[in-house]
JSON list of C-alpha atoms in Angstrom, two decimals:
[
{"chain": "A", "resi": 253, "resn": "UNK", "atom": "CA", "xyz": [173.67, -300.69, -50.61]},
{"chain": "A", "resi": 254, "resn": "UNK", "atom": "CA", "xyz": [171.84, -302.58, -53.36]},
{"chain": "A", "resi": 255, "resn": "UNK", "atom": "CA", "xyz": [171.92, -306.03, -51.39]},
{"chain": "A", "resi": 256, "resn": "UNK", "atom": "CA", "xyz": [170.51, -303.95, -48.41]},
{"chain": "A", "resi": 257, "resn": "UNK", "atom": "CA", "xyz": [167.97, -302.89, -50.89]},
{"chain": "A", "resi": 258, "resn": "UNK", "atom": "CA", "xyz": [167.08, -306.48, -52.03]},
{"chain": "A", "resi": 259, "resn": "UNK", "atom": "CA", "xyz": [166.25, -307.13, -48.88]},
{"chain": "A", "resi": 260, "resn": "UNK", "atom": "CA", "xyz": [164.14, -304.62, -47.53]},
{"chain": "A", "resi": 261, "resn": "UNK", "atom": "CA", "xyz": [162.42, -305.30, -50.73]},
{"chain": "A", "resi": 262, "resn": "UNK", "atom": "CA", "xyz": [161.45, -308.37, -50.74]},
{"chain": "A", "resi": 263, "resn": "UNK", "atom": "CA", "xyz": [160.57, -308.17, -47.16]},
{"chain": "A", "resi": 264, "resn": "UNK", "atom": "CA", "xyz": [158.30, -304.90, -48.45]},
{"chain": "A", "resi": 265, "resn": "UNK", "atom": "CA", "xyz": [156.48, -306.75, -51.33]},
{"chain": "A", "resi": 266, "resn": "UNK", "atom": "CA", "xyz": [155.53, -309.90, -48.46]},
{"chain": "A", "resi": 267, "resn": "UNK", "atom": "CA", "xyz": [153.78, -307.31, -46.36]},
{"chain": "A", "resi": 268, "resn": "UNK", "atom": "CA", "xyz": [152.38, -305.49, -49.58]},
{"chain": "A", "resi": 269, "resn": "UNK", "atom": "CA", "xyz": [150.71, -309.17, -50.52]},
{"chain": "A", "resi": 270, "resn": "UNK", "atom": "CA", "xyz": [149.38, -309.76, -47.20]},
{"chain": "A", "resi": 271, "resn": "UNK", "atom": "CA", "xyz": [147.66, -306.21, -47.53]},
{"chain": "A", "resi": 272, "resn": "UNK", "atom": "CA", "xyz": [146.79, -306.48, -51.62]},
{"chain": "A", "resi": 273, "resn": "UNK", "atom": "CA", "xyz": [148.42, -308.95, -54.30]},
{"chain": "A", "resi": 274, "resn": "UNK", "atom": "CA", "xyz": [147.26, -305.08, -56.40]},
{"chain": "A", "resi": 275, "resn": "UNK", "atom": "CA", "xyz": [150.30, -303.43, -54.97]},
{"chain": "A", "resi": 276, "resn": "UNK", "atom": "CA", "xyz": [152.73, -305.56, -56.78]},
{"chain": "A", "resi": 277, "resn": "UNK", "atom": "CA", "xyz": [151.58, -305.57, -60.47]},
{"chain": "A", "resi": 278, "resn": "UNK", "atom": "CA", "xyz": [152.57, -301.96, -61.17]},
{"chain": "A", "resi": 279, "resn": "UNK", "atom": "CA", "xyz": [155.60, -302.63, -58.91]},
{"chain": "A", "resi": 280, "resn": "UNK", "atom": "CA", "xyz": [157.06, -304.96, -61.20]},
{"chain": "A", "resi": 281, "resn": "UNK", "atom": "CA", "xyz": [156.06, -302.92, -64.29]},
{"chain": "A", "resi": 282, "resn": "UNK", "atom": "CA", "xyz": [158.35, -300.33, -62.74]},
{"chain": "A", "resi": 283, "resn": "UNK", "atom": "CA", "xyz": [160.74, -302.92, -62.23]},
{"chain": "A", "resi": 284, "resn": "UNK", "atom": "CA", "xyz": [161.19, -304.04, -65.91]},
{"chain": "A", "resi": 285, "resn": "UNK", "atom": "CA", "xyz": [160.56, -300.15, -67.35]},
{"chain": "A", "resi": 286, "resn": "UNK", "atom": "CA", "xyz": [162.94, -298.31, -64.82]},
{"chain": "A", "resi": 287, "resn": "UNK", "atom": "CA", "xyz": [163.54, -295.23, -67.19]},
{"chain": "A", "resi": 288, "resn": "UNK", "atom": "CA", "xyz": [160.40, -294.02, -67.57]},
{"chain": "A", "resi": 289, "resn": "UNK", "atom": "CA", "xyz": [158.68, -291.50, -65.00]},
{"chain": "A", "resi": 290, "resn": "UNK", "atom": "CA", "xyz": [155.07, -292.43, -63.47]},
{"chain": "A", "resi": 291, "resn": "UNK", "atom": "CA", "xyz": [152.17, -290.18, -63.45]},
{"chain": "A", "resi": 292, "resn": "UNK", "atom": "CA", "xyz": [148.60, -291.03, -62.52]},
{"chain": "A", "resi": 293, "resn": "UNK", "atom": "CA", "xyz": [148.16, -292.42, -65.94]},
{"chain": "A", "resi": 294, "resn": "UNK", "atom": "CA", "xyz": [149.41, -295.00, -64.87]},
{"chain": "A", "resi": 295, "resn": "UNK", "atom": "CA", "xyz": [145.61, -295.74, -63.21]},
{"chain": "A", "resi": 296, "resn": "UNK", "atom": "CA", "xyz": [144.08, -295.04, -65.99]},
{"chain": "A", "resi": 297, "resn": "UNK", "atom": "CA", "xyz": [140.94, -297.64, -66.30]},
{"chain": "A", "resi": 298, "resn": "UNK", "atom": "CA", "xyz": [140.56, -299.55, -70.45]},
{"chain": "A", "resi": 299, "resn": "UNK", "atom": "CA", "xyz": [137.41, -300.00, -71.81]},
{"chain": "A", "resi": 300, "resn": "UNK", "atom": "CA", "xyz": [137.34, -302.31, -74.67]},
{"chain": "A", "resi": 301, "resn": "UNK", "atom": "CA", "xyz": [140.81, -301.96, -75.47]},
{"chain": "A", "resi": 302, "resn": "UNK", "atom": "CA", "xyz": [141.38, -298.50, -75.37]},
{"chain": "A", "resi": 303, "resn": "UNK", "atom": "CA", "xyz": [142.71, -296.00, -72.61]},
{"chain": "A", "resi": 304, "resn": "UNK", "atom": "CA", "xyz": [139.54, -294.34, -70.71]},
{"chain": "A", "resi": 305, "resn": "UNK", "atom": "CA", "xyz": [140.19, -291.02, -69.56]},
{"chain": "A", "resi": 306, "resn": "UNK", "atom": "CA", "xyz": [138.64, -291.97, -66.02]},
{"chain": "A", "resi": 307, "resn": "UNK", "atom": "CA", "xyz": [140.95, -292.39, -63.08]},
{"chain": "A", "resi": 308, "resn": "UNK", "atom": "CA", "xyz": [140.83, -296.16, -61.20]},
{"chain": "A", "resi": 309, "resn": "UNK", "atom": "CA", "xyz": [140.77, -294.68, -57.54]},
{"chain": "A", "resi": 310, "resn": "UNK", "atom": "CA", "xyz": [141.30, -297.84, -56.15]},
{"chain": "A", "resi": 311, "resn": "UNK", "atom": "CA", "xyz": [144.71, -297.59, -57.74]},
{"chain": "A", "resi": 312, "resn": "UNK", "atom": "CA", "xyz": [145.71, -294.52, -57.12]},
{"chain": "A", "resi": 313, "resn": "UNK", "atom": "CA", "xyz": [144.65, -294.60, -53.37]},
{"chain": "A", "resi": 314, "resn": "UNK", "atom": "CA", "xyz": [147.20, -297.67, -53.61]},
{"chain": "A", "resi": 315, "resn": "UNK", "atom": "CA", "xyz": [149.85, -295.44, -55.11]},
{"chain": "A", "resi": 316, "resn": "UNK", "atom": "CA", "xyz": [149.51, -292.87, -52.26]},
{"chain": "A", "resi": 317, "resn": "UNK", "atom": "CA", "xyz": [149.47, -295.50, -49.65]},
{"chain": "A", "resi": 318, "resn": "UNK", "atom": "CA", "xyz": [152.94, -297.07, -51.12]},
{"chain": "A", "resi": 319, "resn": "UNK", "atom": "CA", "xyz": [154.21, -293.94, -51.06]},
{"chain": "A", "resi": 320, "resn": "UNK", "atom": "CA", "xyz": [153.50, -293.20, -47.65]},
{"chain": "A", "resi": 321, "resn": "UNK", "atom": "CA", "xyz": [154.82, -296.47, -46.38]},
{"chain": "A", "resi": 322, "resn": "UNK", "atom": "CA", "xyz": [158.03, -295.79, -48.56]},
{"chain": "A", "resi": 323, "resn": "UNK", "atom": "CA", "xyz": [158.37, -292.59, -46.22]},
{"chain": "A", "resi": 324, "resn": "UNK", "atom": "CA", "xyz": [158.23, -293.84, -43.21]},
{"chain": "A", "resi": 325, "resn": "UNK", "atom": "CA", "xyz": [159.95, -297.09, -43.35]},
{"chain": "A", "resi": 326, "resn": "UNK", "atom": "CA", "xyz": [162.72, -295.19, -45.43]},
{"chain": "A", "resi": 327, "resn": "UNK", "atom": "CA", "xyz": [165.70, -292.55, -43.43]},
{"chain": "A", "resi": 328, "resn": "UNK", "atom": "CA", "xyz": [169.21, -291.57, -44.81]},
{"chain": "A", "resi": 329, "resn": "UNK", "atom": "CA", "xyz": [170.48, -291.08, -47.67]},
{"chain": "A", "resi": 330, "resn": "UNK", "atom": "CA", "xyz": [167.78, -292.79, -49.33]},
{"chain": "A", "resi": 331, "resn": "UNK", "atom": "CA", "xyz": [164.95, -290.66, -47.88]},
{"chain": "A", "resi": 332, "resn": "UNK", "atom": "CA", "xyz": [166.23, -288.39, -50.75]},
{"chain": "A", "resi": 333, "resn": "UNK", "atom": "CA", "xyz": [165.17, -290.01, -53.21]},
{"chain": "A", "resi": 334, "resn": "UNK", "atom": "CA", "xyz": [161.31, -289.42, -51.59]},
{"chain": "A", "resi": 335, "resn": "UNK", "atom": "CA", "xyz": [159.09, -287.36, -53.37]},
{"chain": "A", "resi": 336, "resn": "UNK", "atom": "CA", "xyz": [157.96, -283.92, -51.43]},
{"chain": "A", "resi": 337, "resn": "UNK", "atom": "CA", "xyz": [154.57, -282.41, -52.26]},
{"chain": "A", "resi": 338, "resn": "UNK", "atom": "CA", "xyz": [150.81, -282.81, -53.13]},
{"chain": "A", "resi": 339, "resn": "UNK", "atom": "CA", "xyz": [150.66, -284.72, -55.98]},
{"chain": "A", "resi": 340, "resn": "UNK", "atom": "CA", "xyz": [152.64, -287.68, -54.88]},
{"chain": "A", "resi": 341, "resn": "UNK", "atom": "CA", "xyz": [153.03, -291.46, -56.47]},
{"chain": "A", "resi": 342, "resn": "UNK", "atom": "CA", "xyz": [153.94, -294.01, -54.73]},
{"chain": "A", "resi": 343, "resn": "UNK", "atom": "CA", "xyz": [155.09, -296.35, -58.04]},
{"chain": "A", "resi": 344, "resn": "UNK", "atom": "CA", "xyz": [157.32, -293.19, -59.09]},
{"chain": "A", "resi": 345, "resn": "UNK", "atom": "CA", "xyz": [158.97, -293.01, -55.40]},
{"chain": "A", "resi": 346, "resn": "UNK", "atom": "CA", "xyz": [159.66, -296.61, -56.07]},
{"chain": "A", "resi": 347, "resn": "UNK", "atom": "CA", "xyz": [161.46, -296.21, -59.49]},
{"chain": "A", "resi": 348, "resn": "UNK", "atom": "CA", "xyz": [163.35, -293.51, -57.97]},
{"chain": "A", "resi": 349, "resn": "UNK", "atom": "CA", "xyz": [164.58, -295.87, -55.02]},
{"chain": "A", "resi": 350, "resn": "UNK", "atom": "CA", "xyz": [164.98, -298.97, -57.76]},
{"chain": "A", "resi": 351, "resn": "UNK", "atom": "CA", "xyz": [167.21, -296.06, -60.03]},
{"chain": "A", "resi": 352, "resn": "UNK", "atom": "CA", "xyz": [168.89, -295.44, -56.77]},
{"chain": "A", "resi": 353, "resn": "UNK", "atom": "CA", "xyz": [170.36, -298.53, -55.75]},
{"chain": "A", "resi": 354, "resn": "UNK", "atom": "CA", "xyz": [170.20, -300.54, -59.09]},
{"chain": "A", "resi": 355, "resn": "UNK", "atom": "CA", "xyz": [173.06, -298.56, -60.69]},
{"chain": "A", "resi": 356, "resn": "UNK", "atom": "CA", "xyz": [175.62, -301.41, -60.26]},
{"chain": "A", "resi": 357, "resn": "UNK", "atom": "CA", "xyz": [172.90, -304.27, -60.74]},
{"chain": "A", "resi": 358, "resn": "UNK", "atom": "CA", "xyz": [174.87, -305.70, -64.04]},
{"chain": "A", "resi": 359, "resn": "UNK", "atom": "CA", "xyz": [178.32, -306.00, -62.11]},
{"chain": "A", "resi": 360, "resn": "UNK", "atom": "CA", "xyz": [176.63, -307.57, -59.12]},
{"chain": "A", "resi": 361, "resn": "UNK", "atom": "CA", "xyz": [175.00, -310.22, -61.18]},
{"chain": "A", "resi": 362, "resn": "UNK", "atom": "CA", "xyz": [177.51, -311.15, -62.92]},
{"chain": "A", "resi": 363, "resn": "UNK", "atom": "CA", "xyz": [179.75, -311.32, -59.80]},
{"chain": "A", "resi": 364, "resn": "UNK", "atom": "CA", "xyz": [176.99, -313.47, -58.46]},
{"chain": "A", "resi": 365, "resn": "UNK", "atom": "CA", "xyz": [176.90, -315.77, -61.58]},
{"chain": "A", "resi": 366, "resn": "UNK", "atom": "CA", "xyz": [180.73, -316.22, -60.99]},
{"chain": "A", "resi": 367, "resn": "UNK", "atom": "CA", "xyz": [180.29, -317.61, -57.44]},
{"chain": "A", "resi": 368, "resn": "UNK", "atom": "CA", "xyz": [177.53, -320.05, -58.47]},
{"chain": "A", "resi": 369, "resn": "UNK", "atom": "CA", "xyz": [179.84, -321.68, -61.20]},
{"chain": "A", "resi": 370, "resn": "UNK", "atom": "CA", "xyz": [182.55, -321.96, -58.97]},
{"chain": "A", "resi": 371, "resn": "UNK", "atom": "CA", "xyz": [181.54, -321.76, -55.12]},
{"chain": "A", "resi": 372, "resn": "UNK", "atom": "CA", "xyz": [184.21, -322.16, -52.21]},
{"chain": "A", "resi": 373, "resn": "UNK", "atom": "CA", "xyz": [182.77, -324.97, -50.50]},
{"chain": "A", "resi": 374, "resn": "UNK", "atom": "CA", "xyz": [186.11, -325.80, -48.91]},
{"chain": "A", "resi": 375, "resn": "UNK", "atom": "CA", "xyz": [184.92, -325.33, -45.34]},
{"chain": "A", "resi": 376, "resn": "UNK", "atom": "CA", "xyz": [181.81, -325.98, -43.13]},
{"chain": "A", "resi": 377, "resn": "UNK", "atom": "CA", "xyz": [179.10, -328.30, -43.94]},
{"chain": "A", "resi": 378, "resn": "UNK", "atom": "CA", "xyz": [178.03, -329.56, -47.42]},
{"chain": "A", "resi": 379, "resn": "UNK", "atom": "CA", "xyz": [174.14, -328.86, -46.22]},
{"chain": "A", "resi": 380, "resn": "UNK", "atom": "CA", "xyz": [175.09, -325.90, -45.02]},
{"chain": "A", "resi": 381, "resn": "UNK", "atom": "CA", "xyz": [176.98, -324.52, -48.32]},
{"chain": "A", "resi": 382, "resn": "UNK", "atom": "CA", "xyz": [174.43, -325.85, -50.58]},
{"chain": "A", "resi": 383, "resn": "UNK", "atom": "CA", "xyz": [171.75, -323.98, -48.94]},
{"chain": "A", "resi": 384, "resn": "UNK", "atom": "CA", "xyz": [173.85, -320.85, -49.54]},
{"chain": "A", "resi": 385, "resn": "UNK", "atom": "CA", "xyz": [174.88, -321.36, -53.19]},
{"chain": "A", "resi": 386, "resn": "UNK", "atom": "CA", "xyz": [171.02, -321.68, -53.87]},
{"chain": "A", "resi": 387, "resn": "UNK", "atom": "CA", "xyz": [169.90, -318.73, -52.23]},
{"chain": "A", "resi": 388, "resn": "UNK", "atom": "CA", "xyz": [173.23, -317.27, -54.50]},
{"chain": "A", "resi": 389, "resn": "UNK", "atom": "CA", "xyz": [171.29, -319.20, -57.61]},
{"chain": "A", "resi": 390, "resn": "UNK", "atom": "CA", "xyz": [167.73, -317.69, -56.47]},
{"chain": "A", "resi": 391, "resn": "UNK", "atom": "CA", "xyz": [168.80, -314.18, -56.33]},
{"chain": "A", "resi": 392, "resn": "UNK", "atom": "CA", "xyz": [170.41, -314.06, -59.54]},
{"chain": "A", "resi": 393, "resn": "UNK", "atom": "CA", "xyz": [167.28, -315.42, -61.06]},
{"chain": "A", "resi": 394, "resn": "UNK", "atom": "CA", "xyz": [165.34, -312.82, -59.47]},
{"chain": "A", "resi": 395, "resn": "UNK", "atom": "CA", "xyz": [167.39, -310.44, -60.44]},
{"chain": "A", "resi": 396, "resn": "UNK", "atom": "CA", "xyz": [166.68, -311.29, -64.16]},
{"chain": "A", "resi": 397, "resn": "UNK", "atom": "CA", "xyz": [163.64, -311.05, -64.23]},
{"chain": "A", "resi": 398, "resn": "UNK", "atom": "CA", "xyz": [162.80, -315.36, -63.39]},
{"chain": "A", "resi": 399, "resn": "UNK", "atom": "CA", "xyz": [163.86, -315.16, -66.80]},
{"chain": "A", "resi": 400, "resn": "UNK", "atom": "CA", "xyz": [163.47, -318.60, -68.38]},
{"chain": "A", "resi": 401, "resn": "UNK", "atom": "CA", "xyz": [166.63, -318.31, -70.17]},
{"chain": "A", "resi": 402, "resn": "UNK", "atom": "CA", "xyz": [168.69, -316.96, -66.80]},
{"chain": "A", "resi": 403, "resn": "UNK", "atom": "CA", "xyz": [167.50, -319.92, -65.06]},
{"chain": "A", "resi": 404, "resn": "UNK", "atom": "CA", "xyz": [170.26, -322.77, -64.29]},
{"chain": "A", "resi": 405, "resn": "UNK", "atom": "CA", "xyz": [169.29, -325.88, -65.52]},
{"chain": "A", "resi": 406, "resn": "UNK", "atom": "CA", "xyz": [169.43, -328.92, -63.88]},
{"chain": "A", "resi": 407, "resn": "UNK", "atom": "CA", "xyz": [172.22, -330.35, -65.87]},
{"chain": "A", "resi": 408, "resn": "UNK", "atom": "CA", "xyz": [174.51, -327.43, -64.88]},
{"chain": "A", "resi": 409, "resn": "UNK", "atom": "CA", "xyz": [173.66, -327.41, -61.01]},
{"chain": "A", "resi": 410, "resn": "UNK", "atom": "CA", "xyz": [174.30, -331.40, -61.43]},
{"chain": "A", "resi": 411, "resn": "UNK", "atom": "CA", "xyz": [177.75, -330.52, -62.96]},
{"chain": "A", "resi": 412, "resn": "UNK", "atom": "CA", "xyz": [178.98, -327.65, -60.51]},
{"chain": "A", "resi": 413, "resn": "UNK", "atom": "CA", "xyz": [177.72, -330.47, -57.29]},
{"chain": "A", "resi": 414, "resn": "UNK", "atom": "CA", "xyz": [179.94, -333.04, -59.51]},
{"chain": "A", "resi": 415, "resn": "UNK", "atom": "CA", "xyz": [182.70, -330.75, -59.53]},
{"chain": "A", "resi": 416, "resn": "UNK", "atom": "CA", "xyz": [182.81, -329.81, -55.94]},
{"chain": "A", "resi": 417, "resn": "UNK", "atom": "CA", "xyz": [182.92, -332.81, -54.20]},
{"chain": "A", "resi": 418, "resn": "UNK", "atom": "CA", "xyz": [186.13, -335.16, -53.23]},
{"chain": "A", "resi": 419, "resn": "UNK", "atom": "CA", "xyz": [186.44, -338.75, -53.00]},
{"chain": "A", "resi": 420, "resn": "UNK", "atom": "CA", "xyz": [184.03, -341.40, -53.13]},
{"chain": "A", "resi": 421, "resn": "UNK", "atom": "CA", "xyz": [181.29, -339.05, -53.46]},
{"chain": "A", "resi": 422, "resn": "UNK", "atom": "CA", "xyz": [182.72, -337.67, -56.75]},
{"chain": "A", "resi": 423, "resn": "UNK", "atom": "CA", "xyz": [183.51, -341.08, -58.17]},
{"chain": "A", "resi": 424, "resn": "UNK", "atom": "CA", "xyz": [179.77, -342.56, -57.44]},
{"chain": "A", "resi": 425, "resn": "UNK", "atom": "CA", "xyz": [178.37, -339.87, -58.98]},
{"chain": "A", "resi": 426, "resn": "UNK", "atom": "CA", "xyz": [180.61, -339.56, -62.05]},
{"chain": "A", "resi": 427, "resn": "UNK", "atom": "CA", "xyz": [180.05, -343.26, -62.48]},
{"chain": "A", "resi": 428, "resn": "UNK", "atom": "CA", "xyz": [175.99, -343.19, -61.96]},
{"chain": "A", "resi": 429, "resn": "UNK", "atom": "CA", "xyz": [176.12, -340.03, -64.08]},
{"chain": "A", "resi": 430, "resn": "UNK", "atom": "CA", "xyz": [173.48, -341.33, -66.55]},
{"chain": "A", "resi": 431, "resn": "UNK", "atom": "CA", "xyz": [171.11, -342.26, -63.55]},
{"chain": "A", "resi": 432, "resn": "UNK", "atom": "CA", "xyz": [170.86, -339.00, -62.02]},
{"chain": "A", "resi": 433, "resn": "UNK", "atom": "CA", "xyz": [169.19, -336.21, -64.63]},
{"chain": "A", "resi": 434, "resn": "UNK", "atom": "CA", "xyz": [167.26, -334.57, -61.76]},
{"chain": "A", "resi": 435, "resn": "UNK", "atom": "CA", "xyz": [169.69, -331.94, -59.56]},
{"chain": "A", "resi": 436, "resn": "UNK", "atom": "CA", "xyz": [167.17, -332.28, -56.24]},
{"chain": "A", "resi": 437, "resn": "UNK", "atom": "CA", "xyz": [168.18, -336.82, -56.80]},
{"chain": "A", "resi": 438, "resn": "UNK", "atom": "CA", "xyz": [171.81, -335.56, -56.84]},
{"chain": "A", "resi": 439, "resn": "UNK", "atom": "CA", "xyz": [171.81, -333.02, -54.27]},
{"chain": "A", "resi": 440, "resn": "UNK", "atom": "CA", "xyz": [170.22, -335.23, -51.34]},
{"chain": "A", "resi": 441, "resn": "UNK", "atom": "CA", "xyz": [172.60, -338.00, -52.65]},
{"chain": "A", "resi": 442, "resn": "UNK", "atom": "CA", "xyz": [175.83, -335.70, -52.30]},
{"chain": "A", "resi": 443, "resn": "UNK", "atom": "CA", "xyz": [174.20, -334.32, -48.25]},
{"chain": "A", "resi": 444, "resn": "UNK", "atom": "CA", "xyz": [172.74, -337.94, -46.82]},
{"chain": "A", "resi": 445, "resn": "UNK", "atom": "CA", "xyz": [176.08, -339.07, -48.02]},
{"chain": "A", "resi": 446, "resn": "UNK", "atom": "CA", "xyz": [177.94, -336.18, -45.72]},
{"chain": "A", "resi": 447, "resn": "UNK", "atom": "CA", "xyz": [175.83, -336.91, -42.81]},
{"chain": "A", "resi": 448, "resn": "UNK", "atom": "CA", "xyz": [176.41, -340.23, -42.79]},
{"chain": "A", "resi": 449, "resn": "UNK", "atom": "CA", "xyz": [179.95, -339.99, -43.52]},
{"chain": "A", "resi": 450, "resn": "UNK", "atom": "CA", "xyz": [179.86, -337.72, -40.14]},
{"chain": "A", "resi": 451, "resn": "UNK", "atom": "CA", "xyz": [177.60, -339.85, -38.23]},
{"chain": "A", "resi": 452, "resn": "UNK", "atom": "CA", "xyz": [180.29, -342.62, -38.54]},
{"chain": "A", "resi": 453, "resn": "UNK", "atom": "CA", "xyz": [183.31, -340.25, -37.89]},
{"chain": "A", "resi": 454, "resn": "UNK", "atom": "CA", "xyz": [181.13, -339.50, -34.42]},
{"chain": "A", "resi": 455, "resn": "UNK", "atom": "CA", "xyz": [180.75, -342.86, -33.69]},
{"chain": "A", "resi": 456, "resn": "UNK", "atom": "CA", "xyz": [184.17, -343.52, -34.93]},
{"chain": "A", "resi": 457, "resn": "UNK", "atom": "CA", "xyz": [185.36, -341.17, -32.22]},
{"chain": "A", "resi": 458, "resn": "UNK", "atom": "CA", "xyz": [183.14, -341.76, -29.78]},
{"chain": "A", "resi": 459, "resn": "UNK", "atom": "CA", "xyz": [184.29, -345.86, -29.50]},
{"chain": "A", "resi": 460, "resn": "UNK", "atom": "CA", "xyz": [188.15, -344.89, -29.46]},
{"chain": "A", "resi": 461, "resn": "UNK", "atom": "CA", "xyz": [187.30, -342.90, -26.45]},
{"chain": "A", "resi": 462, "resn": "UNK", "atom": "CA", "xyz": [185.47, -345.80, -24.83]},
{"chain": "A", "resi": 463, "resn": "UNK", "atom": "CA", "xyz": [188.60, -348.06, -25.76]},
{"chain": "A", "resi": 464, "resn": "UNK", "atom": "CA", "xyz": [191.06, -345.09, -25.17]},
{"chain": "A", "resi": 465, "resn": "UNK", "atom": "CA", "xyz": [194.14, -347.39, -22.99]},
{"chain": "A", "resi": 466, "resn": "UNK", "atom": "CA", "xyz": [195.08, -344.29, -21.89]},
{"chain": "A", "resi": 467, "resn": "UNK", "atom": "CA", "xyz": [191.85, -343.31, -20.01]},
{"chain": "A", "resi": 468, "resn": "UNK", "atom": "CA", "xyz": [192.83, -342.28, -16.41]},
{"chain": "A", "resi": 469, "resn": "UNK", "atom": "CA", "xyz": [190.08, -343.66, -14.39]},
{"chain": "A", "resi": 470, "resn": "UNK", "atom": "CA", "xyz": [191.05, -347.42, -16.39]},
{"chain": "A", "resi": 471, "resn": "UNK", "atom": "CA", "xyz": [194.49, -346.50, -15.82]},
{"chain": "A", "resi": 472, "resn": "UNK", "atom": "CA", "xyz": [194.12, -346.35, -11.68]},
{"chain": "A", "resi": 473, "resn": "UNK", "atom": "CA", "xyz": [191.99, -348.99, -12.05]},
{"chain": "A", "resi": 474, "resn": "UNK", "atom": "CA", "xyz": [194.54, -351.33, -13.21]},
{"chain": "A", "resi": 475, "resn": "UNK", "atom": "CA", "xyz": [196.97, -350.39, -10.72]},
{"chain": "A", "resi": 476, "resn": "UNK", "atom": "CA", "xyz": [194.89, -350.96, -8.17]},
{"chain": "A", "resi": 477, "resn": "UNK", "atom": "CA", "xyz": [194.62, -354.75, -9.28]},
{"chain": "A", "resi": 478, "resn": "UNK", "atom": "CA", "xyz": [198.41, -355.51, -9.85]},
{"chain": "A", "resi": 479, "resn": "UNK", "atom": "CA", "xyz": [198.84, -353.86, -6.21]},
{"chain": "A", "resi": 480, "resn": "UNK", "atom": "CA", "xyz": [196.53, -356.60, -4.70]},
{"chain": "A", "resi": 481, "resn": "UNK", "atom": "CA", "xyz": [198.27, -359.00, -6.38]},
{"chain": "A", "resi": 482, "resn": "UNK", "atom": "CA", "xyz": [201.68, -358.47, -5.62]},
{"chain": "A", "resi": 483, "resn": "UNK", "atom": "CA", "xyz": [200.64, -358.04, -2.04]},
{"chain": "A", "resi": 484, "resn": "UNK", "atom": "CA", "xyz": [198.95, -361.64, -1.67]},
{"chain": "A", "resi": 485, "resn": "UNK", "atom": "CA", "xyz": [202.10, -363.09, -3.18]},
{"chain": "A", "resi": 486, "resn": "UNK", "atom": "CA", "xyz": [204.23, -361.97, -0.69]},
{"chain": "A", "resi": 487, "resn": "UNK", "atom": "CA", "xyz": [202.55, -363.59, 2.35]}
]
């Protein structure tokens, strides 16, 4: 599926880096011009400006080597999408696999958006749901593009953090609301509150278990010492 996709994509253009940052330029040209089909124009060299009819080798030798890392990393339905012949391009076996599982890009993103502006952080850590929410936040950017106008600005990831928490956390923060115009001041405010608020619920707990009057081994204990007692008495 397309988050499937995502994935094995971004894993594909780390490895691509490590081998040559060259693979990704025309990757992302495809990415932002999916309609239109890629021939070996594509590596055509400019010379002053204009469109040489010489071939950049380099390139193209790049193109075939995408192309045959698409095929063997790639099985299923989505191996056929591959390209079958002689004159094969890797870039164009890409847009084929971006046309592929792209279709429903719009709907995902804006089911994405939805669960940014109003997350369910209702159970398991705050750490652990912020961490979440901004991978949530970092995919939808991606997904536009890193678009400087799809980015969320502080202001509203300060608001949504203001909305979702409870209690005294909420009230400090709506109160100090003028102080804190950075989201990364508000965000370790809102999670060293949480841990601390759990460090002293552990320590809390651990103290009425030390004090517990119903411990067992206290319990014998304190028979043991009224027995003497009553025994010495009686003599």
């Amino acid at each position: 599926d397309g988050e499937s996709f995502d994935n094995f994509n971004q894993k594909l253009k780390a490895y691509l880096a490590l081998i040559d940052e060259k693979f990704l330029e025309p990757m992302e040209s495809v990415e932002t011009n999916q309609t239109e089909m890629v021939t070996d124009e594509m590596f055509a060299t400019e010379v002053e400006g204009e469109i040489d009819d010489e071939i950049d080798e380099e390139a193209k030798a790049r193109s075939r080597r995408l192309h045959w890392l698409l095929t063997s990393m790639i099985s299923g339905d989505a191996a056929k999408v591959i390209q079958t012949g002689l004159h094969i391009n890797g870039y164009e076996t890409y847009r084929r696999l971006i046309n592929r599982y792209k279709v429903h890009v719009q709907s995902r993103t804006m089911g994405r958006l939805t669960r940014i502006l109003k997350p369910d952080w209702s159970s398991g850590k705050l750490q652990d749901n912020i961490a979440q929410w901004e991978d949530e936040i970092m995919k939808y950017e991606r997904e536009n593009g890193n678009d400087k106008k799809h980015r969320l600005p502080d202001n509203l990831k300060i608001a949504i953090i203001m909305n979702e928490t409870k209690g005294a956390l909420k009230e400090h923060l709506q109160l100090n609301s003028d102080r804190y115009k950075k989201y990364q001041e508000v965000k370790e405010i809102a999670i060293n509150y949480h841990r601390a608020r759990e460090a002293f619920k552990n320590e809390k707990k651990n103290q009425n278990q030390h004090n517990d009057p119903m411990d067992v081994d206290k319990i014998g204990k304190g028979r043991g010492k009224g027995k003497g007692k009553g025994k010495g008495k009686g003599k």
